[in-house]
Short mmCIF file of C-alpha atoms in Angstrom, two decimals:
data_model
loop_
_atom_site.label_atom_id
_atom_site.label_comp_id
_atom_site.label_asym_id
_atom_site.label_seq_id
_atom_site.Cartn_x
_atom_site.Cartn_y
_atom_site.Cartn_z
CA MET A 729 127.27 107.36 137.22
CA SER A 730 125.16 106.74 134.12
CA VAL A 731 125.46 103.53 132.13
CA THR A 732 126.75 105.50 129.12
CA ILE A 733 129.53 107.18 131.10
CA TYR A 734 130.49 103.91 132.78
CA THR A 735 130.64 102.09 129.45
CA ASN A 736 132.79 104.83 127.93
CA LEU A 737 135.21 104.78 130.86
CA LYS A 738 135.47 100.99 130.67
CA LYS A 739 136.29 101.22 126.96
CA ARG A 740 139.01 103.79 127.55
CA GLN A 741 140.56 101.71 130.32
CA ARG A 742 141.15 99.03 127.69
CA LEU A 743 143.62 101.38 126.00
CA ASN A 744 146.09 100.17 128.63
CA SER A 745 145.65 96.51 127.65
CA PRO A 746 148.97 94.76 126.91
CA LEU A 747 148.24 93.62 123.34
CA TYR A 748 146.74 95.57 120.46
CA ALA A 749 146.19 93.14 117.60
CA ILE A 750 146.02 94.46 114.05
CA ILE A 751 144.21 92.33 111.50
CA ASP A 752 145.58 93.11 108.05
CA ARG A 753 144.61 90.68 105.30
CA GLN A 754 147.74 91.28 103.28
CA ALA A 755 150.13 91.05 106.23
CA CYS A 756 148.27 88.05 107.64
CA GLY A 757 148.61 86.00 104.48
CA LEU A 758 145.00 86.52 103.35
CA LYS A 759 143.65 84.61 106.35
CA ASP A 760 139.97 85.10 107.18
CA PRO A 761 139.67 88.30 109.30
CA GLU A 762 136.60 87.00 111.11
CA LYS A 763 138.38 83.82 112.16
CA ILE A 764 141.43 85.74 113.39
CA ALA A 765 139.22 88.14 115.35
CA LYS A 766 137.37 85.29 117.07
CA GLU A 767 140.63 83.61 118.03
CA CYS A 768 142.17 86.85 119.30
CA VAL A 769 139.20 87.82 121.46
CA SER A 770 138.87 84.28 122.83
CA ALA A 771 142.57 84.38 123.71
CA GLY A 772 142.10 87.58 125.70
CA VAL A 773 143.07 90.36 123.30
CA ARG A 774 141.16 93.49 124.28
CA ILE A 775 142.03 95.85 121.41
CA LEU A 776 141.54 94.88 117.77
CA GLN A 777 142.14 96.98 114.69
CA LEU A 778 140.95 96.11 111.20
CA ARG A 779 143.27 97.40 108.48
CA ASP A 780 142.86 96.68 104.79
CA LYS A 781 144.79 98.49 102.07
CA THR A 782 143.95 96.04 99.28
CA GLU A 783 140.29 94.98 99.44
CA GLY A 784 137.46 97.13 98.10
CA ILE A 785 135.32 99.20 100.42
CA GLY A 786 132.49 96.66 100.28
CA ALA A 787 134.64 93.83 101.63
CA PHE A 788 136.18 96.13 104.24
CA TYR A 789 132.73 97.16 105.47
CA LYS A 790 131.46 93.57 105.54
CA ASN A 791 134.44 92.45 107.63
CA ALA A 792 133.99 95.44 109.93
CA LEU A 793 130.39 94.43 110.66
CA LEU A 794 131.42 90.85 111.38
CA ILE A 795 134.23 91.85 113.72
CA LYS A 796 132.09 94.42 115.52
CA ARG A 797 129.74 91.62 116.53
CA ILE A 798 132.66 89.54 117.79
CA THR A 799 134.17 92.34 119.87
CA ALA A 800 130.92 93.71 121.32
CA ASN A 801 131.37 94.25 125.09
CA ARG A 802 134.58 92.20 124.97
CA ALA A 803 137.21 94.28 123.19
CA LEU A 804 137.77 97.67 121.63
CA PHE A 805 137.28 97.63 117.89
CA ILE A 806 139.24 100.20 115.89
CA ILE A 807 139.05 100.85 112.15
CA ASN A 808 142.17 101.94 110.28
CA ASP A 809 141.92 105.07 108.10
CA ARG A 810 138.25 104.88 107.06
CA ALA A 811 136.10 107.17 109.20
CA ASP A 812 133.04 106.28 107.12
CA ILE A 813 133.41 102.58 107.85
CA ALA A 814 134.10 103.28 111.53
CA LYS A 815 130.84 105.22 111.79
CA LEU A 816 128.67 102.87 109.74
CA SER A 817 129.94 99.71 111.43
CA GLY A 818 129.55 101.09 114.94
CA ALA A 819 133.25 100.57 115.70
CA ASP A 820 134.61 101.99 118.95
CA GLY A 821 137.10 104.18 117.18
CA LEU A 822 139.40 105.11 114.34
CA HIS A 823 143.13 104.97 113.78
CA LEU A 824 144.62 107.70 111.58
CA GLY A 825 147.88 108.01 109.73
CA GLN A 826 149.81 111.23 109.22
CA SER A 827 148.19 111.84 105.83
CA ASP A 828 144.64 110.91 106.84
CA LEU A 829 141.78 113.08 108.10
CA PRO A 830 142.63 115.66 110.77
CA ILE A 831 141.64 114.45 114.23
CA LYS A 832 139.22 117.37 114.60
CA SER A 833 137.36 116.34 111.43
CA ALA A 834 137.23 112.70 112.47
CA ARG A 835 135.89 113.71 115.87
CA ALA A 836 133.19 115.85 114.26
CA LEU A 837 132.05 112.83 112.25
CA LEU A 838 132.33 110.13 114.92
CA GLY A 839 131.37 112.06 118.04
CA PRO A 840 133.00 112.72 121.42
CA ARG A 841 132.93 109.12 122.64
CA ALA A 842 134.89 107.70 119.71
CA ILE A 843 138.43 106.59 120.47
CA ILE A 844 140.80 108.18 117.97
CA GLY A 845 144.45 107.23 117.67
CA LYS A 846 147.20 108.45 115.40
CA SER A 847 150.37 106.94 113.97
CA CYS A 848 153.47 108.95 114.79
CA HIS A 849 157.08 108.54 113.73
CA SER A 850 158.70 111.35 115.71
CA LEU A 851 158.29 113.09 119.05
CA LYS A 852 157.03 116.22 117.29
CA GLN A 853 154.28 114.27 115.55
CA ALA A 854 153.29 112.59 118.82
CA LEU A 855 153.09 115.89 120.71
CA ASN A 856 151.04 117.42 117.91
CA ALA A 857 148.65 114.45 117.90
CA GLU A 858 148.12 114.79 121.64
CA LYS A 859 147.50 118.52 121.25
CA GLU A 860 145.00 117.85 118.45
CA GLY A 861 142.99 115.58 120.74
CA ALA A 862 144.19 112.04 120.05
CA ASP A 863 143.07 109.53 122.67
CA TYR A 864 146.26 107.57 122.12
CA VAL A 865 149.29 107.66 119.84
CA SER A 866 151.11 104.77 118.25
CA ILE A 867 154.85 105.25 117.89
CA GLY A 868 156.94 103.32 115.42
CA PRO A 869 158.07 101.39 113.66
CA ILE A 870 160.15 100.54 116.72
CA PHE A 871 161.88 97.73 114.85
CA LYS A 872 162.30 97.08 111.15
CA THR A 873 159.13 95.58 109.69
CA PRO A 874 157.89 94.48 106.25
CA THR A 875 154.54 96.08 107.08
CA LYS A 876 156.16 99.51 106.70
CA PRO A 877 158.87 99.01 104.07
CA GLY A 878 159.36 102.72 103.44
CA TYR A 879 160.02 103.64 107.07
CA ARG A 880 163.21 103.38 109.07
CA ALA A 881 163.00 101.92 112.57
CA VAL A 882 162.71 104.74 115.12
CA GLY A 883 164.07 102.60 117.95
CA LEU A 884 163.40 102.34 121.66
CA GLY A 885 164.94 105.73 122.42
CA LEU A 886 162.00 107.58 120.88
CA LEU A 887 159.61 105.38 122.81
CA ARG A 888 161.30 106.22 126.11
CA GLU A 889 161.37 109.94 125.34
CA ALA A 890 157.71 109.96 124.34
CA ARG A 891 156.83 108.17 127.56
CA THR A 892 158.24 111.09 129.57
CA ARG A 893 156.55 113.78 127.47
CA LEU A 894 153.07 112.49 126.67
CA LYS A 895 150.03 112.18 128.90
CA VAL A 896 147.90 110.06 126.55
CA PRO A 897 148.43 106.29 126.27
CA ILE A 898 151.22 105.15 123.96
CA VAL A 899 151.08 102.08 121.74
CA ALA A 900 154.42 100.74 120.52
CA ILE A 901 154.24 99.33 116.99
CA GLY A 902 156.47 97.90 114.30
CA GLY A 903 158.26 94.57 114.12
CA ILE A 904 157.24 93.52 117.63
CA ASN A 905 157.35 89.79 118.34
CA LYS A 906 158.14 87.33 121.11
CA ASP A 907 161.87 87.99 120.74
CA ASN A 908 161.69 91.70 121.50
CA ILE A 909 158.38 92.49 123.21
CA ALA A 910 160.07 92.52 126.64
CA LEU A 911 162.07 95.55 125.48
CA ILE A 912 158.83 97.47 125.05
CA LYS A 913 157.93 96.74 128.65
CA LYS A 914 161.36 97.94 129.78
CA ALA A 915 160.64 101.24 128.02
CA ASN A 916 157.70 101.60 130.44
CA VAL A 917 155.07 101.41 127.72
CA LYS A 918 151.95 99.43 128.60
CA THR A 919 150.68 98.43 125.16
CA ALA A 920 152.33 96.74 122.18
CA ALA A 921 150.69 96.45 118.78
CA VAL A 922 151.30 93.23 116.87
CA VAL A 923 150.45 92.11 113.37
CA ARG A 924 152.31 89.08 112.03
CA ALA A 925 153.31 87.84 115.49
CA VAL A 926 149.68 86.90 116.07
CA CYS A 927 147.77 86.69 112.81
CA LYS A 928 150.38 84.62 110.97
CA SER A 929 150.74 82.23 113.86
CA LYS A 930 149.46 78.68 113.41
CA ASN A 931 148.10 78.84 116.96
CA VAL A 932 146.72 82.29 117.80
CA THR A 933 145.83 81.35 121.38
CA LYS A 934 149.37 80.21 122.10
CA ALA A 935 150.88 83.23 120.34
CA VAL A 936 148.79 85.64 122.41
CA GLY A 937 149.58 83.78 125.63
CA ASP A 938 153.31 83.75 124.91
CA LEU A 939 153.39 87.46 124.07
CA GLU A 940 151.43 88.45 127.17
CA ARG A 941 153.63 86.29 129.39
CA LEU A 942 156.78 87.89 127.98
CA PHE A 943 155.25 91.35 128.37
CA GLN A 944 154.51 90.98 132.07
#
């Protein structure tokens, strides 16, 4: 097996890691993204996404370069929405929303080894994303969350149904914290995405440890 193939397989295996931490400056109270990334990776988080809906493209790109160096060979690094920043920063992949680039177009830009995920809010959307070539789908918001004020919670039922219908990895997202993360595990989903539960914590290492312990 070539080094390239081995490295790609190792990256994809990380899609089954328990925690998927999303660094969002607005949701995280304008904390330093680089600092949060260092703390997350040191605490054992193996998937990090950088999301920024408020900063300019220059700041987004700068933070992407910083976090790419932190995650190198230690964690998957995913960029939200911006395929151009994902490519230029050397990120491992891209996360798309329902109104973003088609997966096929993103794949053409980023290449076959890029990990591409898609946000889905219904079973139909999730099945379509898998058919279009998504490497994983995120389903949510499972619980009510201020990160997605315009969306109703889809609940655990959709998560369970998706688990029986999809072959690609599923990431549960939306309002997940230490009080409800065990419910995600009971739905037989291996990965939970968290935003405020980690990045707004005063002690990121403890927050990550507590969440992983409750998710076992």
